[in-house]
Tab-separated table of C-alpha atoms in Angstrom:
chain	number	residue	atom	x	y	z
A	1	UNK	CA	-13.154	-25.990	12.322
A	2	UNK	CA	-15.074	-25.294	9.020
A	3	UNK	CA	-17.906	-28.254	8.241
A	4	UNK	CA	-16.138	-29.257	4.994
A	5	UNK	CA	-13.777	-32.135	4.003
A	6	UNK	CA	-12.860	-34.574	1.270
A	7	UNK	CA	-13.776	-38.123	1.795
A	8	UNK	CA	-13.429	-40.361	-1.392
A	9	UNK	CA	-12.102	-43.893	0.623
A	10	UNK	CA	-13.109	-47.074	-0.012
A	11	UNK	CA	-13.746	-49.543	2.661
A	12	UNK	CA	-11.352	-51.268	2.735
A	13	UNK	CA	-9.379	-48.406	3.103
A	14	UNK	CA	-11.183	-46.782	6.032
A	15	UNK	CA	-11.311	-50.250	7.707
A	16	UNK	CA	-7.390	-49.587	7.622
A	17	UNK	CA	-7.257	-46.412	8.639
A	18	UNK	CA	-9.273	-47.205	11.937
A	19	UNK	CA	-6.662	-49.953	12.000
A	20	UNK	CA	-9.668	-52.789	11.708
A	21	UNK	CA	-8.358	-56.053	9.703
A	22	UNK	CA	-9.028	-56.362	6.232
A	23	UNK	CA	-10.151	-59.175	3.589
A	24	UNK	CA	-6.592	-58.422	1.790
A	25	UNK	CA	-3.301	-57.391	2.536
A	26	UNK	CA	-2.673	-55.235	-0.177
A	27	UNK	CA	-0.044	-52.641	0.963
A	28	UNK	CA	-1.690	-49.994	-1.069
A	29	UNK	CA	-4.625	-50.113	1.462
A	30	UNK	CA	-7.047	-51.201	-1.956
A	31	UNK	CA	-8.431	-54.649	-0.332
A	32	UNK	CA	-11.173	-56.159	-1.468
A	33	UNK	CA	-13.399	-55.205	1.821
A	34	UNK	CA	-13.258	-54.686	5.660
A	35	UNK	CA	-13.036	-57.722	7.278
A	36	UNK	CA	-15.450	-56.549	9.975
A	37	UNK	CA	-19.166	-56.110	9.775
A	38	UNK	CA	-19.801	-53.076	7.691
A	39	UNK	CA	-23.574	-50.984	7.933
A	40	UNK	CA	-25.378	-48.969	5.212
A	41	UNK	CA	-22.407	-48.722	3.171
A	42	UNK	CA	-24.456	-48.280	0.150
A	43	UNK	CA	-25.790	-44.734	1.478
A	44	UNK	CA	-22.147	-43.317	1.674
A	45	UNK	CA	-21.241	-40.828	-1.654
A	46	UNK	CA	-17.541	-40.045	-1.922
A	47	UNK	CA	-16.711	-36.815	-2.524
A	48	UNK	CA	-14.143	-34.032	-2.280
A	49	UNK	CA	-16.804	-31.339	-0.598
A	50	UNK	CA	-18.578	-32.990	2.532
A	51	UNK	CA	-20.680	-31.318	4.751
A	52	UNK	CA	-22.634	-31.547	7.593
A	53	UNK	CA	-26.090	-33.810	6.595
A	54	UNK	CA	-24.153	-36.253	4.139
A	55	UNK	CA	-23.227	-39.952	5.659
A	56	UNK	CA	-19.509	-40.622	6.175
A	57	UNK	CA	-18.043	-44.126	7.180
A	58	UNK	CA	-17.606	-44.154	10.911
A	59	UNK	CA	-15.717	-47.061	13.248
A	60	UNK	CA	-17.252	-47.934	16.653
A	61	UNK	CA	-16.946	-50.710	18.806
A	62	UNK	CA	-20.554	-51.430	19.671
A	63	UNK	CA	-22.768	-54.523	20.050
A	64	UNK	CA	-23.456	-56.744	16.715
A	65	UNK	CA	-27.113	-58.571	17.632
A	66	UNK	CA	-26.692	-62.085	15.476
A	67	UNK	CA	-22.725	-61.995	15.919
A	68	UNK	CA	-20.820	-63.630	18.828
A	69	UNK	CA	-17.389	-62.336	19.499
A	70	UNK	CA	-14.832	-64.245	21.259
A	71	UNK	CA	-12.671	-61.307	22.244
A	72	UNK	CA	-15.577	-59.391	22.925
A	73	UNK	CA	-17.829	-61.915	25.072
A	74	UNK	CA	-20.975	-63.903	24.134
A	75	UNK	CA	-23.605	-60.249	23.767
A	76	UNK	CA	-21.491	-59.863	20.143
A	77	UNK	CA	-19.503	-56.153	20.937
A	78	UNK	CA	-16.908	-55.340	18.367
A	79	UNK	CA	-15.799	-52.677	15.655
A	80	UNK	CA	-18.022	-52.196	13.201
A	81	UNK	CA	-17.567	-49.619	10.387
A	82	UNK	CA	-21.255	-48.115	10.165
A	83	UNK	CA	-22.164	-44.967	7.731
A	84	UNK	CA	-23.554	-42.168	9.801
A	85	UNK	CA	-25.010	-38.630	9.258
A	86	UNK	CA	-22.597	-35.859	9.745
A	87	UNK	CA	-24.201	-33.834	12.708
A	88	UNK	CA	-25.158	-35.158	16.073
A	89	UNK	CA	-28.692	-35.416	16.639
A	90	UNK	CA	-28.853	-36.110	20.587
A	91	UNK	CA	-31.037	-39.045	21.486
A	92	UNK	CA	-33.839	-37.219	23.825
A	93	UNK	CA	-34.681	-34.901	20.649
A	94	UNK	CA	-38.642	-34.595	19.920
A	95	UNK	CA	-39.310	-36.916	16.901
A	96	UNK	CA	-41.494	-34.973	15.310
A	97	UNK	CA	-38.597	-32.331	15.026
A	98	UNK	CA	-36.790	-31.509	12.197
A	99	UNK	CA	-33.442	-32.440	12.867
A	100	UNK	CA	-30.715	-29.547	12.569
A	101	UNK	CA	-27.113	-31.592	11.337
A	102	UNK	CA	-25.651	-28.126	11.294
A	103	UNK	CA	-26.219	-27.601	14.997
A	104	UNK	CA	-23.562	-29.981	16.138
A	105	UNK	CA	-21.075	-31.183	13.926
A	106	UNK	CA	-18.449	-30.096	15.874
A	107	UNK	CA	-18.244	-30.465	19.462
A	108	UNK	CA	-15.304	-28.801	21.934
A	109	UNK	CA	-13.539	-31.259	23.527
A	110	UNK	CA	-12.582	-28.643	26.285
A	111	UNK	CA	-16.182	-28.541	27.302
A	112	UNK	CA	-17.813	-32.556	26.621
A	113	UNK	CA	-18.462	-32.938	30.543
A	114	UNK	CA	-19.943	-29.936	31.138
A	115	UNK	CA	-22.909	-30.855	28.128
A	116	UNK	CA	-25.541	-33.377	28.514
A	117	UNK	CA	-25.447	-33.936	24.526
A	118	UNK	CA	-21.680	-35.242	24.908
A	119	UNK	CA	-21.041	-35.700	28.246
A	120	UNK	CA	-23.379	-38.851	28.358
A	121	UNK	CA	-21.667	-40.545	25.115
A	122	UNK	CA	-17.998	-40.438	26.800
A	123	UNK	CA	-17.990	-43.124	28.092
A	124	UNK	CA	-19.493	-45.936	25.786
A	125	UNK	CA	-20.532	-44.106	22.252
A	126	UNK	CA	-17.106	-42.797	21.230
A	127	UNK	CA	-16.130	-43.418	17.403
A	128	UNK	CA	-13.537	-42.651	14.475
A	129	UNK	CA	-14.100	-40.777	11.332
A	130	UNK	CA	-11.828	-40.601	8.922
A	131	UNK	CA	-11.296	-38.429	5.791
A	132	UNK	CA	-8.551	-37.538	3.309
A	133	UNK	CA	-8.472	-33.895	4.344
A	134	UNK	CA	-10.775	-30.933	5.363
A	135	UNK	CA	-11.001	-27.299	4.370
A	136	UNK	CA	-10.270	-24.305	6.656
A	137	UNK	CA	-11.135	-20.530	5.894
A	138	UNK	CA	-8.534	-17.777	6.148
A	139	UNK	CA	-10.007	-13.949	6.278
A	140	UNK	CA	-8.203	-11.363	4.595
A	141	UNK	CA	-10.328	-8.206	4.589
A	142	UNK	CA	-13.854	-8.679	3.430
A	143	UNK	CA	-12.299	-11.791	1.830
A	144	UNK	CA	-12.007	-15.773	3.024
A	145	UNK	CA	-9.383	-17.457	1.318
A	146	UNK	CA	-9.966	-21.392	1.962
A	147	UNK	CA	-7.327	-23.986	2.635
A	148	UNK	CA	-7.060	-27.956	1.861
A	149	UNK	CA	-5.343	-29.277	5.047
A	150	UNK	CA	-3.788	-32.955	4.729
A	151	UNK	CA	-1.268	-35.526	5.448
A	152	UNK	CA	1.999	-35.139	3.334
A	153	UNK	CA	2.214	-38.755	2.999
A	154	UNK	CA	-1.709	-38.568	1.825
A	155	UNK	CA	-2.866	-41.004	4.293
A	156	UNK	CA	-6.395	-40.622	5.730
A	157	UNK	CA	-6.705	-38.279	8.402
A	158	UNK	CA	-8.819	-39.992	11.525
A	159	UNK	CA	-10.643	-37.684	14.004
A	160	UNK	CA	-11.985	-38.524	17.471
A	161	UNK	CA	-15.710	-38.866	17.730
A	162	UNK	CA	-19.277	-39.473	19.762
A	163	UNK	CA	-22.159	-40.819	17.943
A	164	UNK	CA	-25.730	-40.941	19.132
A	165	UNK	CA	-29.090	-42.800	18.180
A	166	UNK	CA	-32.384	-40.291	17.283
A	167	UNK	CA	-35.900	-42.336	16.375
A	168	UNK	CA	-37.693	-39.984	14.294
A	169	UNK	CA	-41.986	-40.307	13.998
A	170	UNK	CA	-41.586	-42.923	11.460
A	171	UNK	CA	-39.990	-45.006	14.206
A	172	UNK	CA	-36.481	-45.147	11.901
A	173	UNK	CA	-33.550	-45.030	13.934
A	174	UNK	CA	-30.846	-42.323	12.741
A	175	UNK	CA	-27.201	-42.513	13.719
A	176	UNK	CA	-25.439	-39.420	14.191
A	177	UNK	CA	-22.147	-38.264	15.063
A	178	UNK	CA	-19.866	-34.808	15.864
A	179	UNK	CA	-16.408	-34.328	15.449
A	180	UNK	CA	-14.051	-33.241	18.325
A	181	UNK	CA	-12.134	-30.380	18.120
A	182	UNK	CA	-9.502	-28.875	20.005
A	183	UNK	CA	-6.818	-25.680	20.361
A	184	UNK	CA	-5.006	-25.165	16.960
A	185	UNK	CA	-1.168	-26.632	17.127
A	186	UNK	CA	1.646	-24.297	16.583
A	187	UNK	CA	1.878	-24.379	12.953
A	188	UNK	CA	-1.656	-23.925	11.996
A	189	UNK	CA	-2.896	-21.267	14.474
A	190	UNK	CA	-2.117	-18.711	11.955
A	191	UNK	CA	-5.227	-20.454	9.886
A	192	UNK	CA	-7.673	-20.412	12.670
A	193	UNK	CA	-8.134	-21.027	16.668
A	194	UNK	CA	-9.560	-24.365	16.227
A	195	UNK	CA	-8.763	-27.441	14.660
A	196	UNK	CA	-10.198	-31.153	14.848
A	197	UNK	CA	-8.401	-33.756	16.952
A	198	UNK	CA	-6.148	-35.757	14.745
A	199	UNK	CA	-5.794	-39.331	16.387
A	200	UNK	CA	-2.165	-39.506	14.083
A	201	UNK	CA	-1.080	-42.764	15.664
A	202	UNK	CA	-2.504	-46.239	16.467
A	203	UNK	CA	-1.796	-46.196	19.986
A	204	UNK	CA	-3.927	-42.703	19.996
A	205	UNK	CA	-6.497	-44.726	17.839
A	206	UNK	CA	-7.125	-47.805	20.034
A	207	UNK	CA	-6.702	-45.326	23.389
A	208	UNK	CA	-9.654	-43.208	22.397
A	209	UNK	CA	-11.766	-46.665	21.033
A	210	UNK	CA	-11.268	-49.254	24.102
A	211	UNK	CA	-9.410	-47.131	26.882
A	212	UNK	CA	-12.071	-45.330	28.803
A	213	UNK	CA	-10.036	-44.600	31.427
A	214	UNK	CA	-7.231	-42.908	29.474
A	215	UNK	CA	-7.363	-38.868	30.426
A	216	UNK	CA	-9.231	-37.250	27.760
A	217	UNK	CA	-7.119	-34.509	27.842
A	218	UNK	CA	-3.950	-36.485	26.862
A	219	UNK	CA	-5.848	-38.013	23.840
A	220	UNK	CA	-8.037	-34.073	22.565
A	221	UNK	CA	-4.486	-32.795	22.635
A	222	UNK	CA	-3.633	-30.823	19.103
A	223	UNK	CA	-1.839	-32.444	16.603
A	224	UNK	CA	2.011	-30.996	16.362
A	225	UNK	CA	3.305	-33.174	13.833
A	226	UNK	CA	5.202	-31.379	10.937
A	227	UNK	CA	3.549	-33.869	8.518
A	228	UNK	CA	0.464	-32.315	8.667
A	229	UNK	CA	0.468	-29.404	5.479
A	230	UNK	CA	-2.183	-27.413	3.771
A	231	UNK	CA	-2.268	-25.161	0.476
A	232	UNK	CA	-4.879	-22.738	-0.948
A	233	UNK	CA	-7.576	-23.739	-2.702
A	234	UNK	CA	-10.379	-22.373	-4.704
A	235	UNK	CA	-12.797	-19.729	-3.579
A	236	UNK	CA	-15.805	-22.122	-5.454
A	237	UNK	CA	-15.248	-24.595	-2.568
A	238	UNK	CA	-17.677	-22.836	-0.631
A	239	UNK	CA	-20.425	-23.387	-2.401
A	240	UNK	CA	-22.476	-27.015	-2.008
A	241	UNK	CA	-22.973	-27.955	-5.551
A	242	UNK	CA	-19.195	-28.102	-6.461
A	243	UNK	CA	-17.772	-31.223	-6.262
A	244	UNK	CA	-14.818	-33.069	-8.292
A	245	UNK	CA	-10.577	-33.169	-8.233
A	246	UNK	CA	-10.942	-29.170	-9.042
A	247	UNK	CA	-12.006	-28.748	-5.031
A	248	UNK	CA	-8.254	-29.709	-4.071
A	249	UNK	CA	-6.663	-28.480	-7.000
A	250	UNK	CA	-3.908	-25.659	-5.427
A	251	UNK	CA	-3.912	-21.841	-6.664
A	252	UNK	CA	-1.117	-19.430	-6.082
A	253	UNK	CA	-2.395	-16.072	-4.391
A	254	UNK	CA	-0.010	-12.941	-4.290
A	255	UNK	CA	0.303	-9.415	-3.458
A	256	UNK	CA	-0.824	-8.296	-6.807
A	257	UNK	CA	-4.254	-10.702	-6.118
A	258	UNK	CA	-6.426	-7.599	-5.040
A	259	UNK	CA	-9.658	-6.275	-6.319
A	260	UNK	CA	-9.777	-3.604	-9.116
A	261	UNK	CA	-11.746	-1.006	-7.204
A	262	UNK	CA	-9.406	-1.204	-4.391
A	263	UNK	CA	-6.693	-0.342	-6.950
A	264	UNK	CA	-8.480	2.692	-8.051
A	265	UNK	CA	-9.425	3.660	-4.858
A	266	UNK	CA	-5.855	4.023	-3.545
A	267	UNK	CA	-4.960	5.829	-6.497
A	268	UNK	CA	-7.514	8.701	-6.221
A	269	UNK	CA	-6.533	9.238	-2.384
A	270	UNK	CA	-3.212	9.532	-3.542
A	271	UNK	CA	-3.736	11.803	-6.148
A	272	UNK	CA	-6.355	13.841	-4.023
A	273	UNK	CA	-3.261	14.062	-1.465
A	274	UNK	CA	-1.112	15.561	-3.702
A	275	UNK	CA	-3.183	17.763	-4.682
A	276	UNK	CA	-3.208	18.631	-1.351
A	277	UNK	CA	0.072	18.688	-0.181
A	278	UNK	CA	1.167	21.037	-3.922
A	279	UNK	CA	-1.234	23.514	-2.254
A	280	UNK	CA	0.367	23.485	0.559
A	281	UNK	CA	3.632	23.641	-0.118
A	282	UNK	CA	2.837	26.880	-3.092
A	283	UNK	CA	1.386	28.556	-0.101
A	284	UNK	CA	4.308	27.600	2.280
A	285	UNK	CA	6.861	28.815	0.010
A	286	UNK	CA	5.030	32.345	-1.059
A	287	UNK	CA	4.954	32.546	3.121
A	288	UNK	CA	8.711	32.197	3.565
A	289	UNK	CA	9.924	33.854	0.399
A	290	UNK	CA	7.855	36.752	2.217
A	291	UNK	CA	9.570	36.242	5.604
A	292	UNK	CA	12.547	36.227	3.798
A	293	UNK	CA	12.508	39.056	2.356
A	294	UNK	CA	11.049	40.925	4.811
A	295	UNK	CA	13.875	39.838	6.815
A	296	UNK	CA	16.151	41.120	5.290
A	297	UNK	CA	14.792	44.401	3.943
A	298	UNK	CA	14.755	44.878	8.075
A	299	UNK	CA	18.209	43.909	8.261
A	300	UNK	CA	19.694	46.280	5.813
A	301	UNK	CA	17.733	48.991	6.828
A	302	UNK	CA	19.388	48.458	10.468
A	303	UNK	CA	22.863	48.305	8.678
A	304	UNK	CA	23.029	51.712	7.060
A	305	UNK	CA	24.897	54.407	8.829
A	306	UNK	CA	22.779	56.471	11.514
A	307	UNK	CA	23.296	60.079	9.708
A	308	UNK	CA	21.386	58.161	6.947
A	309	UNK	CA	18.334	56.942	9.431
A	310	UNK	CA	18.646	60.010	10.845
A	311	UNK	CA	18.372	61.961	7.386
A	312	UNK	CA	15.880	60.000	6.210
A	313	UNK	CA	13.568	59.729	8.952
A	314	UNK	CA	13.927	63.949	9.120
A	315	UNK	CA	12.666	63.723	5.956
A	316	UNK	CA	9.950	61.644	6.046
A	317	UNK	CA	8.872	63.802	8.769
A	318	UNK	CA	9.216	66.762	6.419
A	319	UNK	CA	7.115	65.295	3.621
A	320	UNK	CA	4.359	64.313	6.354
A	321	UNK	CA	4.134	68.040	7.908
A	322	UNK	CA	4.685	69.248	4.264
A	323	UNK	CA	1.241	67.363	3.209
A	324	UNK	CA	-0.087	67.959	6.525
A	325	UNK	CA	0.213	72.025	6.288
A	326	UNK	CA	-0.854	72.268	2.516
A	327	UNK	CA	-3.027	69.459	1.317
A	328	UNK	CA	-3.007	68.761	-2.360
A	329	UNK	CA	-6.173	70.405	-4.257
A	330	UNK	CA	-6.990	70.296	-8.088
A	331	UNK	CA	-7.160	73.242	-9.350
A	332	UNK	CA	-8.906	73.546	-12.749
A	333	UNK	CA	-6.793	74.163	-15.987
A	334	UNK	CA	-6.693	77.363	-17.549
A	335	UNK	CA	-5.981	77.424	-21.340
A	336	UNK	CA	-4.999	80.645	-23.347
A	337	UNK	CA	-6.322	82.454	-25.675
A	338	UNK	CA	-6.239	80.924	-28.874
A	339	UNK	CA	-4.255	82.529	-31.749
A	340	UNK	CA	-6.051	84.430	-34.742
A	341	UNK	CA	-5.737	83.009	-37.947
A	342	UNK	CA	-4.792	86.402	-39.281
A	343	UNK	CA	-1.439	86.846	-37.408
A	344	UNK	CA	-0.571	82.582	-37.315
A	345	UNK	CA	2.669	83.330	-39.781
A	346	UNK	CA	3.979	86.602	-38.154
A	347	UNK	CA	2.801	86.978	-34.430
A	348	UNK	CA	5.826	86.536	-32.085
A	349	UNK	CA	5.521	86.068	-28.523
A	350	UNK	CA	4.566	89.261	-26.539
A	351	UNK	CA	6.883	89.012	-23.800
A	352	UNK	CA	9.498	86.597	-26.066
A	353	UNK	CA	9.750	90.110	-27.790
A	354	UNK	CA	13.503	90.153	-25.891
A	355	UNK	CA	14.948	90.144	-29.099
A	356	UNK	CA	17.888	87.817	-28.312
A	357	UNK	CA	19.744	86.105	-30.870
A	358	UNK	CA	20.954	82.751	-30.786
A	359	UNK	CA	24.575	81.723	-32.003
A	360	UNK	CA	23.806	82.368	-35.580
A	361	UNK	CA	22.531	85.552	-35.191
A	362	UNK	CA	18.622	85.694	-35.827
A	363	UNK	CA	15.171	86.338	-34.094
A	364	UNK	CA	13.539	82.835	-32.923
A	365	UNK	CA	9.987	82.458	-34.270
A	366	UNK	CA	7.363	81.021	-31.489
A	367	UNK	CA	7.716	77.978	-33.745
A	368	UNK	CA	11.326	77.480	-32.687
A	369	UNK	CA	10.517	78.604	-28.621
A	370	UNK	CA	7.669	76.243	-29.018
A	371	UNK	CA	9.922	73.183	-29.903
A	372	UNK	CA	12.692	74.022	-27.744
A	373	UNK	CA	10.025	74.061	-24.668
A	374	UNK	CA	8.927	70.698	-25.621
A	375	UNK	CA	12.280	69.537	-25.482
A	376	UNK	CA	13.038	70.729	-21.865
A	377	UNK	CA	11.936	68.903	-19.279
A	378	UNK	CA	8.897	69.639	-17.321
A	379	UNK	CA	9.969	70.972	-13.975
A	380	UNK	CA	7.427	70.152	-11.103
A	381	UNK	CA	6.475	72.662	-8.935
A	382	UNK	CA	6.336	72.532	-5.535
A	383	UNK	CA	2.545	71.266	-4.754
A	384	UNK	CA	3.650	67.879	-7.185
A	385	UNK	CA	7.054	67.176	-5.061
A	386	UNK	CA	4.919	67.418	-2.225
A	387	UNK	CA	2.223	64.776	-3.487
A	388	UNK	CA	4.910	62.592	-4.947
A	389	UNK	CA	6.620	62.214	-1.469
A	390	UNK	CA	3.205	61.421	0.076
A	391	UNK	CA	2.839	58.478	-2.041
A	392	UNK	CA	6.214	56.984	-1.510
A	393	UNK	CA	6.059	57.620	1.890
A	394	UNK	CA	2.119	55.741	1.972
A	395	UNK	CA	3.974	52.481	-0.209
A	396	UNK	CA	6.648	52.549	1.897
A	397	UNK	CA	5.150	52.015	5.132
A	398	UNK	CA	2.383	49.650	3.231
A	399	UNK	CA	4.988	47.389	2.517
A	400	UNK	CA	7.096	47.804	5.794
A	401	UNK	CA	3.638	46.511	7.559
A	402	UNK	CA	3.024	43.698	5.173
């Protein structure tokens, strides 16, 4: 349990709550006082964010020197609604020592007899606090969300307690007390593991005030009752300045109530990972389209007849001996000789001399042979079919091994 809470009762209220009579019998609970003796009342401050160090009413049933009690006996014993510091301060504490209220405000009621700070006080120092509601803190991430935990009805919630007596150097005696907690219930384990024990009836009240011998298991047992409800609150409750209504004023949280940079964050991985996976998928594809069609360039070379593997692969061994036995050399160009400009308009060629006539009868000039040779086409000799058929042979088989 969280040391926060909301206490903003008057007396006469409390005095109800710890079931002590009252000056009036207003049903509203707003009598005009307790009807029992009630200590330091003036040094209570109500307010909706208590914590550990402030003075809360508490109810004991304790001696009252200068008050005789018939129900009680002569030495004056009876409830008394005292104000006491939140935060047991244990009795055999130095007194020059600063006192620590932070140290024990709560106190596990699983584990009060194996303590000597509580185990003493079970027996004849137990007490009641009571409040309107406390505050619990859910984490979610680096976040705590708090909650205001209450009564549905809005009646005060009343906790089992142990007070204790510390004299400090001044010789001033300080009254002290811790709140008992227990196992969450069903419904608010979600919240936290923990919770304070919730005396929700008045038989549970008087049993933990004037039974002693009532198991204190029975009475540290969590609260299950389905009037008990909480809502969120907001995050400004954890600081110890704010005070006012605004502490249990309810806010709505969502799934869209995240931080900006998380936002962002989340976006850029995403991005970055398709980034990553469009890589990878390009590459993937340009891998099968290859597979593919090296597939089936495999398959239909497997599917033509055999005379045709057989022809080609005789000549493909053809064009390798062919290169093999007469490697390809440049030879350097030889140009003729050029003509004169004396004969340019009358020379014929020497051995074009054959005097042939074409269909209409007359001698070709070289001008005619010249443009009817650039009008043929070029026949390659034997040295260029042989170099051709080396290269397509070389880009074949660099593609058949890619």
């Amino acid at each position: 349990m969280c040391g926060r809470a909301r206490c903003t009762l008057s007396p006469a209220q409390v005095a109800r709550a710890f079931g002590f009579p009252t000056t009036s019998a207003n049903a509203d609970g707003g009598g005009d006082g307790p009807a029992v003796p009630a200590l330091h009342l003036d040094r209570f401050r109500p307010s909706y964010n208590v914590l550990p160090g402030a003075y809360l009413p508490v109810g004991a049933v304790r001696s009252r020197p200068g008050c005789g009690d018939r129900e009680r006996g002569a030495d004056g014993e009876g409830p008394v609604i005292q104000c006491m510091k939140w935060g047991l301060v244990p009795s055999f504490t130095n007194k020059t020592e600063k006192p620590d209220h932070f140290r024990m405000f709560n106190a596990r009621s699983e584990s009060l007899k194996e303590k000597v700070s509580f185990r003493r006080l079970i027996q004849k120092n137990r007490c009641l606090a009571a409040v309107e509601g406390f505050y619990e803190w859910k984490k979610y991430g680096s976040k705590k969300q708090p909650y205001y935990i209450h009564f549905q009805d809005h009646r005060p919630l009343v906790f089992a307690a142990l007070y204790d007596m510390w004299t400090n150097s001044e010789g001033e005696i300080n009254h002290t007390f811790t709140i008992l907690t227990t196992r969450a219930s069903t419904s608010l384990n979600w919240l936290h593991d923990r919770m304070p024990v919730i005396l929700g009836s008045k038989d549970s009240v008087n049993a933990w005030l004037n039974d002693a011998s009532v198991k204190l298991e029975e009475i540290t047992a969590p609260y299950e009752g389905a009037d008990l409800v909480w809502y969120p609150v907001t995050f400004a409750i954890g600081k110890t300045s704010f005070d006012g209504p605004e502490c249990i004023k309810e806010v709505h949280i969502g799934p869209t109530d995240k931080p900006i940079s998380k936002f962002f964050a989340k976006k850029s991985i995403a991005y970055g990972q398709s980034g990553k996976h469009e890589t990878m998928s390009r590459e993937l594809a340009g891998t099968l389209a290859y597979g593919a069609a090296k597939a089936e360039c495999d398959e239909s070379v497997q599917n033509q007849p055999e005379d045709v593997n057989q022809q080609q692969s005789r000549e493909k061994q053809t064009t390798n001996s062919t290169v093999k036995d007469e490697p390809v050399t440049l030879e350097p160009q030889v140009f003729e000789k050029p003509w004169s400009i004396k004969h340019e308009d009358t020379m014929t060629l020497t051995d074009a001399t054959m005097k042939k006539q074409g269909d209409l009868g007359f001698k070709r000039t070289i001008k005619d042979i010249e443009v009817e040779a650039d009008m043929k086409p070029c026949q390659p000799t034997k040295k260029e079919k042989a170099v051709k058929a080396a290269c397509q042979a070389s880009l074949l088989s660099y593609f058949a091994r890619k």
